[in-house]
XYZ file of C-alpha atoms in Angstrom:
736
model
C -10.714 23.156 -29.396
C -11.018 25.630 -26.526
C -14.768 25.163 -26.238
C -14.341 21.388 -26.154
C -11.789 21.745 -23.384
C -14.219 23.835 -21.361
C -16.857 21.138 -21.708
C -14.375 18.529 -20.459
C -13.432 20.597 -17.417
C -17.083 21.266 -16.648
C -17.898 17.570 -16.793
C -15.069 16.903 -14.330
C -16.579 19.327 -11.877
C -20.063 17.836 -12.164
C -19.123 14.159 -11.980
C -18.026 14.130 -8.311
C -21.243 15.883 -7.287
C -23.251 13.266 -9.125
C -21.192 10.603 -7.424
C -22.066 12.100 -4.049
C -25.764 11.832 -4.857
C -25.383 8.306 -6.209
C -23.423 7.147 -3.151
C -26.453 7.840 -0.980
C -28.193 4.899 -2.588
C -25.125 2.716 -2.733
C -23.773 2.709 0.832
C -23.357 -0.850 2.101
C -25.178 -3.131 4.522
C -24.917 -6.388 6.330
C -26.195 -9.803 5.476
C -25.647 -11.905 8.590
C -24.424 -14.991 6.802
C -21.849 -13.535 4.503
C -19.293 -10.968 3.751
C -19.986 -7.871 1.810
C -17.866 -6.212 -0.812
C -16.700 -2.758 -0.041
C -19.522 -0.608 -1.362
C -17.292 2.368 -1.523
C -14.946 0.449 -3.794
C -17.829 -0.369 -6.082
C -19.097 3.192 -6.080
C -15.600 4.294 -7.022
C -14.632 1.570 -9.492
C -17.667 -0.171 -10.913
C -19.246 1.945 -13.614
C -22.830 1.913 -14.766
C -25.360 4.472 -15.848
C -27.241 6.051 -12.961
C -30.910 5.232 -12.910
C -33.656 7.693 -12.202
C -34.119 6.109 -8.836
C -30.535 6.810 -7.901
C -29.585 3.191 -7.262
C -27.372 2.730 -10.319
C -23.666 3.398 -10.357
C -22.175 6.527 -11.852
C -20.183 6.132 -15.070
C -16.573 7.174 -14.626
C -14.093 8.373 -17.202
C -12.749 5.165 -18.667
C -9.317 4.127 -19.841
C -10.693 4.450 -23.342
C -10.645 8.252 -23.047
C -7.269 8.665 -21.417
C -5.306 9.286 -24.592
C -8.044 10.992 -26.582
C -8.459 14.035 -24.332
C -6.470 16.169 -21.912
C -5.267 14.406 -18.793
C -7.924 13.248 -16.374
C -7.996 14.374 -12.793
C -5.482 13.273 -10.194
C -7.833 14.779 -7.639
C -10.486 12.424 -6.256
C -13.670 13.502 -4.535
C -14.364 10.357 -2.486
C -12.658 7.360 -0.978
C -13.695 3.887 -2.081
C -13.998 2.855 1.579
C -17.662 2.299 2.425
C -17.022 3.342 6.021
C -15.885 6.797 4.920
C -19.350 8.021 3.979
C -18.548 11.656 3.244
C -16.486 13.436 0.618
C -12.756 13.581 1.344
C -13.186 17.296 2.025
C -15.445 16.438 4.983
C -13.606 13.299 6.148
C -11.786 13.954 9.455
C -8.704 11.958 8.533
C -5.658 12.228 6.277
C -6.502 10.282 3.116
C -4.393 10.184 -0.045
C -5.825 8.718 -3.245
C -3.407 7.895 -6.073
C -5.472 7.796 -9.240
C -4.970 5.298 -12.029
C -4.258 8.201 -14.374
C -1.420 9.469 -12.196
C 0.118 6.000 -12.066
C -0.192 5.676 -15.834
C 1.442 9.054 -16.456
C 4.358 8.144 -14.175
C 4.865 4.721 -15.752
C 4.131 3.053 -12.405
C 3.903 -0.747 -12.523
C 3.848 -1.742 -8.829
C 2.117 -0.773 -5.619
C 5.523 0.025 -4.153
C 6.214 2.658 -6.810
C 2.696 4.076 -6.542
C 3.238 4.692 -2.827
C 6.196 6.965 -3.589
C 3.475 9.563 -4.193
C 2.574 9.596 -0.490
C 4.556 11.659 2.006
C 5.077 9.878 5.323
C 5.826 6.515 3.674
C 9.325 5.039 3.454
C 10.112 1.679 1.887
C 11.653 -1.219 3.804
C 13.691 -4.199 2.644
C 12.368 -7.723 3.111
C 12.766 -9.418 6.458
C 14.361 -12.836 6.699
C 11.082 -14.730 6.901
C 8.847 -12.382 4.921
C 9.240 -11.090 1.391
C 6.940 -8.875 -0.647
C 5.823 -5.286 -0.163
C 7.132 -3.834 3.089
C 6.907 -0.218 4.173
C 6.770 2.149 7.098
C 3.767 4.482 7.344
C 3.825 7.386 9.765
C 6.640 5.739 11.654
C 5.296 2.193 12.038
C 5.471 -0.945 9.925
C 2.477 -1.408 7.602
C 3.487 -4.703 5.949
C 0.324 -6.447 7.149
C -1.926 -3.382 6.686
C -2.417 -3.784 2.926
C -5.996 -4.349 1.735
C -7.618 -5.241 -1.575
C -11.038 -3.659 -2.112
C -11.512 -3.284 1.623
C -10.438 -6.779 2.751
C -6.999 -7.694 4.083
C -4.479 -8.834 1.452
C -1.891 -10.567 3.628
C 0.173 -12.408 1.031
C 3.965 -12.024 0.841
C 4.225 -10.920 -2.785
C 5.125 -7.820 -4.808
C 1.860 -6.342 -6.048
C 1.557 -5.248 -9.667
C -0.707 -2.291 -10.497
C -2.159 -3.661 -13.761
C -5.671 -4.056 -12.290
C -5.747 -0.832 -10.239
C -8.416 1.797 -10.558
C -6.614 3.660 -7.762
C -4.668 3.151 -4.553
C -5.646 4.747 -1.249
C -3.695 5.488 1.912
C -5.641 6.159 5.121
C -3.347 7.478 7.824
C -3.498 7.000 11.572
C -4.552 4.098 13.854
C -7.903 2.820 12.680
C -8.696 -0.586 14.131
C -12.256 0.727 14.518
C -12.614 0.196 10.773
C -10.037 -2.450 9.865
C -9.351 -4.547 12.950
C -5.844 -5.472 14.051
C -2.879 -3.372 12.977
C -3.072 -0.003 11.188
C -0.749 1.662 13.707
C 0.375 4.203 11.126
C -2.486 3.642 8.705
C -3.678 1.325 5.929
C -3.225 0.931 2.172
C -6.183 -0.133 0.033
C -5.858 -1.333 -3.571
C -8.980 -0.478 -5.586
C -9.625 -2.880 -8.474
C -11.129 -2.230 -11.878
C -14.617 -3.709 -12.276
C -16.992 -4.334 -15.202
C -18.880 -1.463 -16.820
C -21.534 -1.200 -19.518
C -19.121 0.762 -21.705
C -17.083 -1.098 -24.306
C -13.362 -0.814 -23.582
C -10.464 -2.240 -25.549
C -7.262 -0.724 -24.210
C -3.711 -1.663 -23.440
C -0.048 -0.745 -23.356
C 3.213 -2.054 -24.794
C 6.421 -0.924 -23.097
C 10.108 -1.354 -23.886
C 12.817 0.038 -21.635
C 16.430 -0.007 -20.606
C 17.940 -3.084 -18.981
C 15.740 -5.394 -21.000
C 12.368 -4.163 -19.771
C 9.376 -5.581 -21.662
C 5.765 -5.143 -20.557
C 2.325 -5.731 -22.063
C -1.058 -4.934 -20.506
C -4.614 -5.322 -21.776
C -7.991 -4.091 -20.534
C -11.128 -5.410 -22.256
C -14.682 -4.685 -21.096
C -17.888 -5.768 -22.795
C -21.575 -5.504 -21.962
C -23.452 -8.798 -22.349
C -26.864 -7.203 -22.030
C -28.402 -4.091 -20.473
C -27.377 -5.068 -16.924
C -24.496 -7.548 -17.336
C -20.856 -6.987 -18.240
C -17.527 -8.791 -18.186
C -14.020 -7.374 -17.904
C -10.536 -8.802 -18.247
C -7.276 -7.141 -17.293
C -4.005 -8.917 -18.040
C -0.291 -8.220 -17.692
C 3.090 -9.691 -18.498
C 6.396 -8.039 -17.606
C 10.083 -8.901 -17.522
C 13.108 -6.774 -16.693
C 16.450 -6.586 -15.034
C 16.975 -3.754 -12.535
C 18.952 -0.788 -13.804
C 21.944 -0.273 -11.520
C 21.599 -3.639 -9.744
C 23.579 -6.298 -11.581
C 22.059 -9.710 -10.977
C 18.540 -8.762 -9.907
C 15.704 -9.697 -12.260
C 11.900 -9.418 -12.167
C 9.407 -11.524 -14.098
C 5.678 -11.686 -13.465
C 2.365 -12.096 -15.187
C -1.206 -11.765 -14.068
C -4.813 -11.680 -15.141
C -8.002 -10.496 -13.479
C -11.357 -11.503 -15.004
C -14.605 -10.253 -13.475
C -18.316 -10.373 -14.244
C -21.068 -8.110 -12.936
C -24.796 -8.797 -12.946
C -27.612 -6.365 -12.296
C -25.658 -3.198 -13.083
C -27.901 -0.216 -12.486
C -30.536 -2.316 -10.685
C -31.347 -2.601 -6.969
C -29.523 -5.967 -6.726
C -25.969 -6.195 -8.029
C -23.555 -9.128 -7.993
C -19.869 -8.991 -8.934
C -17.584 -12.008 -9.075
C -13.860 -11.436 -9.601
C -10.636 -13.392 -9.678
C -7.058 -12.116 -9.397
C -4.044 -14.211 -10.329
C -0.453 -12.988 -10.197
C 2.655 -15.141 -10.630
C 6.208 -14.032 -10.017
C 9.586 -15.584 -10.803
C 12.367 -13.213 -9.710
C 16.041 -13.283 -9.009
C 15.714 -11.465 -5.690
C 17.957 -8.795 -4.244
C 18.858 -8.099 -0.617
C 21.296 -5.409 -1.630
C 24.557 -4.622 0.142
C 25.720 -4.780 3.775
C 26.389 -2.046 6.286
C 29.989 -1.398 7.284
C 30.844 0.709 10.342
C 27.338 2.142 10.544
C 27.159 3.238 6.899
C 26.379 1.579 3.554
C 29.464 -0.395 2.583
C 31.622 1.803 0.287
C 31.159 -0.328 -2.823
C 29.751 0.234 -6.283
C 25.964 0.218 -5.878
C 25.764 -2.263 -8.757
C 27.484 -4.912 -6.606
C 25.333 -8.028 -6.225
C 26.083 -10.545 -3.462
C 23.474 -13.147 -4.327
C 23.819 -16.279 -6.410
C 22.650 -16.431 -10.010
C 20.560 -19.424 -8.943
C 18.663 -17.484 -6.225
C 14.920 -17.378 -6.763
C 11.677 -15.889 -5.519
C 8.544 -17.603 -6.798
C 5.066 -16.550 -5.746
C 1.518 -17.274 -6.839
C -1.379 -15.176 -5.576
C -4.941 -16.360 -6.248
C -7.828 -14.300 -4.890
C -11.527 -15.007 -5.574
C -14.134 -12.489 -4.432
C -17.935 -12.546 -4.615
C -19.877 -9.385 -3.872
C -23.624 -8.915 -3.461
C -25.265 -5.523 -3.042
C -28.965 -4.887 -2.541
C -30.777 -1.569 -2.137
C -33.400 -2.424 0.447
C -34.861 1.090 0.221
C -33.652 4.375 -1.223
C -31.768 4.976 2.048
C -30.675 1.463 3.065
C -28.229 -0.756 1.217
C -27.056 -4.233 2.143
C -23.728 -5.565 0.950
C -21.997 -8.895 1.360
C -18.435 -9.719 0.390
C -16.891 -13.167 0.473
C -13.254 -13.858 -0.353
C -10.880 -16.786 -0.556
C -7.190 -16.025 -1.020
C -4.301 -18.445 -1.490
C -0.719 -17.137 -1.525
C 2.153 -19.496 -2.385
C 5.792 -18.520 -1.798
C 9.042 -20.378 -2.511
C 12.237 -18.414 -2.007
C 15.973 -18.778 -1.627
C 17.558 -15.409 -1.192
C 21.006 -14.244 -0.129
C 21.519 -11.665 2.604
C 25.066 -10.241 2.639
C 26.554 -10.140 6.133
C 30.021 -9.323 7.423
C 31.905 -12.484 8.382
C 33.383 -10.451 11.230
C 30.263 -8.818 12.627
C 32.315 -7.050 15.315
C 34.632 -5.241 12.933
C 35.756 -1.817 14.179
C 37.558 1.094 12.499
C 40.784 -0.254 13.995
C 40.291 -3.808 12.733
C 38.531 -3.380 9.411
C 41.771 -3.270 7.371
C 41.791 -2.898 3.550
C 38.373 -3.284 1.911
C 39.829 -5.936 -0.376
C 40.252 -8.155 2.685
C 36.707 -7.792 4.058
C 34.881 -11.126 3.832
C 31.129 -11.431 3.270
C 28.996 -14.247 4.566
C 26.125 -15.205 2.273
C 23.240 -15.859 4.621
C 20.964 -18.121 2.581
C 17.312 -17.604 3.530
C 15.058 -20.394 2.298
C 11.305 -20.385 2.887
C 8.425 -22.308 1.379
C 4.937 -21.389 2.553
C 1.257 -21.075 1.762
C -0.867 -18.398 3.373
C -4.639 -18.533 3.038
C -7.491 -16.245 3.962
C -11.205 -16.977 4.158
C -13.046 -13.736 4.803
C -16.728 -12.897 4.990
C -17.817 -9.326 5.673
C -21.407 -8.138 5.930
C -22.211 -4.446 6.034
C -25.358 -2.356 6.362
C -25.512 1.323 5.473
C -28.444 3.572 6.254
C -29.344 7.257 6.159
C -31.953 8.429 8.653
C -32.819 11.258 11.021
C -33.312 11.344 14.777
C -34.794 14.694 15.638
C -32.501 17.390 14.249
C -29.602 14.926 13.709
C -28.925 13.472 10.270
C -27.188 10.080 10.476
C -25.214 8.023 8.013
C -24.626 4.752 9.842
C -22.459 1.894 8.587
C -22.496 -1.271 10.661
C -21.549 -4.873 10.079
C -19.984 -8.189 10.989
C -16.728 -9.752 9.794
C -15.697 -13.405 10.088
C -12.286 -14.569 8.905
C -9.804 -17.419 9.111
C -6.150 -16.861 8.165
C -3.507 -19.565 8.004
C 0.249 -19.697 7.453
C 2.537 -22.753 7.231
C 6.128 -21.680 6.473
C 8.933 -24.219 6.366
C 12.380 -22.687 6.765
C 15.777 -24.179 6.011
C 19.032 -23.285 7.751
C 22.238 -23.624 5.720
C 25.835 -24.330 6.682
C 28.852 -24.348 4.392
C 27.529 -21.737 1.956
C 30.512 -20.225 0.109
C 31.614 -16.819 1.343
C 32.753 -14.042 -0.962
C 34.598 -10.734 -0.801
C 33.191 -7.265 -0.262
C 34.622 -5.847 -3.474
C 34.431 -8.770 -5.900
C 31.469 -11.114 -5.313
C 30.770 -13.682 -8.000
C 27.084 -14.324 -8.619
C 27.907 -17.274 -10.879
C 29.667 -19.160 -8.097
C 27.923 -22.481 -7.534
C 25.584 -22.476 -4.573
C 26.647 -25.161 -2.087
C 25.957 -26.039 1.500
C 24.102 -28.366 3.813
C 20.484 -27.471 4.401
C 18.522 -28.555 7.463
C 14.869 -27.867 8.171
C 15.044 -25.360 11.010
C 11.333 -24.743 11.516
C 8.023 -26.044 10.276
C 5.185 -23.882 11.539
C 1.420 -23.896 11.330
C -0.577 -20.865 12.478
C -4.328 -20.262 12.372
C -6.006 -17.005 13.377
C -9.816 -16.920 13.599
C -11.428 -13.492 13.893
C -14.982 -12.478 14.743
C -15.693 -8.762 14.721
C -18.613 -6.342 14.865
C -18.318 -2.676 13.960
C -20.273 0.534 13.540
C -19.363 3.988 12.237
C -21.894 6.819 12.452
C -21.590 10.273 10.922
C -23.978 12.619 12.729
C -24.669 16.014 11.157
C -26.010 18.710 13.471
C -26.331 21.261 10.664
C -24.499 22.380 7.549
C -21.435 23.342 9.590
C -21.022 20.840 12.440
C -20.792 17.053 12.400
C -19.536 14.322 14.701
C -18.091 10.969 13.607
C -17.998 8.058 16.024
C -16.684 4.569 15.350
C -16.447 1.351 17.352
C -15.249 -2.166 16.597
C -14.889 -5.217 18.808
C -12.502 -7.978 17.703
C -12.208 -11.483 19.106
C -9.119 -13.347 17.864
C -8.287 -17.007 18.528
C -4.744 -18.035 17.586
C -3.234 -21.522 17.405
C 0.475 -21.969 16.675
C 2.472 -25.188 16.266
C 6.160 -25.746 15.613
C 6.766 -29.386 14.668
C 10.556 -29.325 14.276
C 12.626 -29.694 17.439
C 12.344 -27.950 19.719
C 8.648 -28.566 19.172
C 6.295 -25.983 20.593
C 2.600 -25.138 20.643
C 0.931 -21.921 21.755
C -2.628 -20.704 21.856
C -4.022 -17.398 22.920
C -7.209 -15.366 22.722
C -7.438 -11.609 22.385
C -10.662 -9.631 22.693
C -10.320 -5.914 22.254
C -12.461 -2.847 21.507
C -11.242 -0.069 19.237
C -12.693 3.373 18.783
C -12.497 6.663 16.971
C -14.144 10.046 17.452
C -13.925 13.164 15.301
C -15.453 16.611 15.245
C -15.795 18.484 11.939
C -16.495 22.188 11.427
C -17.136 23.656 7.971
C -16.469 27.408 7.899
C -17.523 27.433 4.235
C -18.953 24.773 1.892
C -15.491 24.438 0.315
C -13.493 23.958 3.534
C -13.407 21.978 6.767
C -11.530 21.882 10.063
C -11.390 18.759 12.202
C -10.056 17.193 15.375
C -9.797 13.412 15.587
C -8.797 10.658 18.008
C -8.400 6.961 17.187
C -7.004 3.736 18.612
C -5.591 0.501 17.255
C -3.951 -2.679 18.532
C -1.196 -5.063 17.467
C -1.561 -8.632 18.764
C 1.464 -10.884 18.994
C 0.073 -12.978 16.117
C -0.415 -9.975 13.812
C 2.062 -11.466 11.308
C 0.429 -14.932 11.645
C 3.152 -16.169 13.961
C 3.838 -16.615 17.661
C 6.840 -17.476 19.806
C 7.664 -18.288 23.396
C 8.813 -14.684 23.759
C 5.434 -13.182 22.799
C 2.733 -15.824 23.250
C 1.740 -14.655 26.715
C 1.629 -10.950 25.913
C -1.474 -8.855 25.473
C -1.643 -6.769 22.284
C 0.242 -3.524 21.947
C -2.082 -0.521 21.959
C -1.818 2.691 19.958
C -3.569 6.013 19.953
C -3.395 9.025 17.679
C -4.447 12.645 17.898
C -4.878 14.637 14.704
C -6.062 18.133 13.872
C -6.270 19.340 10.329
C -7.865 21.444 7.680
C -8.975 20.897 4.087
C -10.064 23.297 1.366
C -11.109 22.995 -2.272
C -9.945 25.894 -4.429
C -10.383 27.102 -8.004
C -13.996 25.952 -8.265
C -13.242 22.547 -6.738
C -10.379 21.890 -9.155
C -7.587 21.941 -6.539
C -7.617 20.269 -3.105
C -5.317 21.341 -0.265
C -5.048 19.591 3.093
C -2.804 19.896 6.108
C -2.639 18.003 9.392
C -0.790 17.881 12.688
C -0.626 14.439 14.293
C 0.829 12.458 17.160
C 0.773 8.662 17.401
C 1.911 6.805 20.507
C 2.480 3.123 21.153
C 2.419 3.097 24.943
C 3.104 -0.601 25.642
C 5.554 -1.694 22.955
C 7.095 -5.161 23.088
C 10.663 -4.969 24.423
C 13.164 -7.436 25.887
C 12.429 -8.680 29.388
C 15.267 -7.279 31.553
C 15.151 -10.427 33.695
C 15.056 -12.959 30.847
C 16.393 -12.017 27.408
C 14.437 -14.906 25.830
C 11.127 -13.208 26.654
C 9.417 -9.919 25.824
C 7.447 -7.608 28.072
C 5.115 -4.722 27.249
C 7.482 -2.180 28.706
C 8.219 0.183 25.822
C 6.864 3.502 24.643
C 7.271 4.884 21.110
C 6.003 8.174 19.768
C 5.770 9.799 16.333
C 4.637 13.374 15.877
C 4.561 15.381 12.709
C 2.918 17.635 10.170
C 1.727 16.990 6.611
C 0.761 19.138 3.627
C -0.799 17.852 0.408
C -1.949 19.621 -2.775
C -3.706 17.765 -5.605
C -5.577 18.859 -8.709
C -5.678 21.422 -11.505
C -3.961 24.778 -11.131
C -5.194 25.650 -14.630
C -7.078 23.608 -17.213
C -3.751 22.516 -18.674
C -1.587 22.325 -15.542
C -2.089 19.568 -12.987
C -0.120 18.795 -9.822
C 0.134 16.164 -7.095
C 2.528 16.974 -4.267
C 2.922 16.325 -0.553
C 5.381 16.873 2.272
C 5.633 15.313 5.728
C 7.826 16.065 8.706
C 8.021 13.270 11.292
C 9.886 12.949 14.565
C 9.785 9.313 15.698
C 11.475 8.414 18.982
C 11.850 5.648 21.556
C 10.426 7.187 24.725
C 10.832 4.191 27.008
C 12.607 0.838 26.708
C 14.231 -1.822 28.859
C 17.284 -1.384 26.611
C 18.556 1.908 27.979
C 20.711 2.727 24.933
C 17.572 2.939 22.772
C 15.840 5.625 24.819
C 15.748 8.926 22.967
C 16.904 7.397 19.694
C 14.957 7.637 16.471
C 12.669 4.867 15.248
C 13.959 2.712 12.375
C 13.113 3.714 8.794
C 11.477 6.977 9.900
C 12.984 9.927 8.011
C 12.363 13.411 9.347
C 11.449 14.644 5.861
C 9.635 13.022 2.933
C 8.545 14.949 -0.138
C 7.080 14.082 -3.518
C 6.039 16.113 -6.538
C 4.460 15.162 -9.828
C 3.118 17.697 -12.296
C 1.969 17.629 -15.920
C 1.235 20.325 -18.476
C -0.863 19.988 -21.617
C 1.280 21.918 -24.105
C -1.084 21.296 -27.010
C -4.109 19.073 -27.450
C -1.692 16.327 -28.565
C 1.426 16.938 -26.465
C 1.700 16.585 -22.689
C 4.878 16.886 -20.630
C 5.452 16.104 -16.966
C 8.028 15.672 -14.276
C 8.616 15.417 -10.591
C 10.847 14.571 -7.667
C 11.018 12.265 -4.660
C 12.993 13.162 -1.559
C 13.663 11.161 1.614
C 15.977 12.363 4.379
C 18.381 10.276 6.476
C 17.069 7.061 8.067
C 18.384 4.494 10.533
C 18.112 0.728 10.286
C 17.605 0.066 13.986
C 17.294 1.945 17.262
C 20.030 -0.306 18.698
C 23.711 0.347 17.929
C 26.031 -2.313 16.512
C 27.623 -3.841 19.606
C 31.293 -3.636 18.686
C 31.287 -0.031 17.468
C 28.295 1.518 19.246
C 27.338 2.910 15.829
C 23.780 3.133 14.479
C 23.357 1.767 10.954
C 22.374 4.884 8.997
C 21.648 5.631 5.334
C 21.870 9.112 3.797
C 18.921 10.977 2.347
C 18.371 11.450 -1.369
C 16.492 13.354 -4.061
C 15.600 11.778 -7.405
C 13.939 13.334 -10.446
C 11.597 11.872 -13.067
C 10.281 13.108 -16.420
C 7.571 12.227 -18.926
C 6.368 13.222 -22.385
C 3.268 11.904 -24.148
C 2.047 12.528 -27.677
C -1.353 11.601 -29.089
C -0.826 10.220 -32.582
C -4.572 9.808 -32.996
C -7.503 9.933 -30.611
C -6.958 6.225 -29.986
C -3.182 5.837 -29.973
C -0.460 7.686 -28.067
C 3.226 7.217 -27.390
C 4.817 7.997 -24.035
C 8.382 8.274 -22.750
C 9.285 8.110 -19.046
C 12.693 8.672 -17.475
C 13.005 7.479 -13.878
C 15.930 8.765 -11.787
C 16.780 11.315 -14.450
C 20.183 12.227 -12.981
C 21.202 8.584 -12.361
C 21.552 9.264 -8.635
C 23.011 6.549 -6.394
C 20.712 6.210 -3.400
C 19.397 3.773 -0.819
C 15.786 2.882 -1.533
C 14.940 0.156 1.011
C 16.424 -0.311 4.448
C 16.653 -3.232 6.872
C 18.407 -3.405 10.254
C 21.267 -5.405 8.728
C 21.291 -4.624 4.997
C 20.042 -2.116 2.435
C 18.845 -2.172 -1.161
C 20.019 0.586 -3.543
C 17.425 2.195 -5.804
C 17.339 1.640 -9.536
C 19.574 3.737 -11.759
C 18.415 5.872 -14.653
C 15.641 3.950 -16.398
C 14.060 4.920 -19.713
C 10.710 3.494 -20.798
C 8.879 3.898 -24.116
C 5.190 3.009 -24.085
C 2.540 2.768 -26.777
C -0.977 3.302 -25.370
C -4.071 2.346 -27.302
C -7.770 2.574 -26.575
C -10.523 1.588 -28.996
C-alpha cells in the first residue's frame, strides 16, 4: 500500500507541471463577432488527454477516484481565469481556490458555505429589494461581483454547488479584467465539463432537521473527441436552530463537448436551478444589539415564499490558430426569475430607548412584508485572444479581447399596509397573512456594455516579470419607473481601468510582488437608478498590495501572505444641501494583512487555513457622525481552518473552525439612542469522518457547528440572521 501511495503523491506533483505546459497551447483569443468561454476555466475543468502537439486538455483526477484513493489535493496550481496566465505562485494577486474535493469533504452544498473557507469574507443578509447570495469581500459589497466560468452571474438566487469543479476568489479591485465593480474582489464559480473518461458518481445524504439530498454526475464519451456530461441535484431541508425557515431546490446541468483534444473545441452547456424556500430575515436589533430572544424565534409567516428559477445557456468555441495563439469565443444567455414575499422584523417603536423599552413581553414587532417579482436577463458575448511571443529579450503572454453585453431588470414591488404585528417574545408563524397591497414601483432597467481589454505578462528573465492590464468600458443605462411618481433616467459612463504589478522570484519556488489596481462602481451597478444617483459619475477605487508566496515540501504545500490597502475616494454620500440627493463626497478605506496555507503537510495530512486582519473606516463623509467609524459588516478578524488526516487507506477524519470577530450593521447610529447596531463575534467547529467500504463506495459523516453555538451569521443594517445550530449529515458516496 505504501508504494501505491507514493505513486499517487508523485502523480499529484507532476500533474500541475503538465497543466502548465498544456496551458501554453490553450490560452484564449478573440473572435470579433462573439464571446469566448473562459479558456482558463476550460483548462481547469474540461478534461481530455493531451495530444503530442500540446493542444489537448490535461486529464484531471475525476470524481470517480475520490473515494477509491487518499484525499485529492486542496492545493491548486493555477486559476481557471484565462487572464491570469501564470501559476498562482507567480500571480501578483491574492487568489484563493476552493477545490471541489474540499467542498465535498466539508459537506458543502452552497456557494455561501464554500466561501466560509476564505478569510476576508463576511456574509450579509438580503436587502429589501435583492435576495440571493450577498457578502462583503475585503470590506466592500460583492453581491454583483459573482461570475460563472468567467462571465457575470447577476441573478438574485442562492447558488448550489452541485456542478462546481471549484470556486475561486480573486481579491482587490480588478475592473481591468472584469469591468464594473470588484471593489474588494470577485468570486468565480468553475463548472464541471465533459471529459473522455467514463464517470458515474453521486451522493445520497440524510441529516438532522429533515435534510434530504441527492446528486448525480454522469459523463460518457460518444467517440474519440466527443463527450456528454450531466450533473443533477435535489435537496430539501429545514434549518437547524431556525424554526420556520425551509429550503427546497433542484437543478441539472447538461453539457456536450466536441473536438476534445483537437485544435478546435466546442462546448455547449445549460444550467437550471429552481428554488422554493420559506425565507428567513432573522431577528431584529434592540438597543444596538441582537434582540435578547431565543435564536430559534421566527418572525415570518408560514405562507412566506421565495421562488427562483435560474436558466443559463453557454456556448464556447476554442481554436488553436498556432501552437502559441489560441482564439476563444463565449456566448451566454441567462434568465433569472424571482418571486418573493418575505418578512423583515422591525420594532414598532423604532425610537425605543433604554428608558422606554419596558418589559420585553410588551415589545411589539412590525412585520415588514417585502414583495418582489422580477426577471433579470443577461446577453453576453466575450471574445478573447491569447498569444505567446517575444520582443527582443522580453517574453510576452498577451491576452486581449472584446466584450459586448446587455443586462436587464424589471422588478415590480408591492407595499403593504395592515399586516398583522406580533410580539418580540411570542411570534406566531401560523397567523394568517393579511393586509392591503399596492404596487409601489414597476421598474425597467437596461445596461448595455461595450468593453475592450488587454493583459500582458512580460518576463525579463527567470526572476523578474511585469504585468500590465488595461480595460475600457462604455456603459449606456436606461431606467424607467412607470408607477407614480413616474420617472425616467439615462446616463452614459465611459471609464478606463488599469493594473500594474512587478514580480521578483528569489527562487523557483517563491515569489515577491507589488501590485496596484483600480476599479469603478457606476450608479447602475445593481441594474437600478434613482433621482439621487442618476447624475453621479461612478465611484472609483484603488488598491495597493505587496505580498509573497512560496511552495514548500516539494510543491505539496503553498503559503502566501499579503499586505493591502483599498480606498474608495469618492463614495456616494448624502448631499448636505438636499437630503434627497447624493454627492461623491465620501472616502472609505480598508487596510489589512492576510495569511493562507494550503496543501499537504505529509502524505496523509492535508490542511486549508487562512487568516485576515482588516481595518475598514469611514475617512470622510457629509454625515459627520460617520467619520472615523468602522465600515458595515467588516470584522477586524476572520479565520478559517479545515484539515484532514488519512488514518488508514480506508478511514479519513477531518475537522476545522470558522471565526469572525465583532461586526456592525451600519456606520450610522440609531437616531434615538445614538447606538451602532453591533453583533458579537463567534467561533464554530466542524468535524468529518469518511470510510471507504469498497473502492467505489464510501460513507461520510459531517457535523456542522459541533458545539451548537448560538451566533449571528448574516448581518443587515436593520436585522440579522442567526447561523444554523448543530447539524449532522450522513452521506453515501459512490463512483463507478
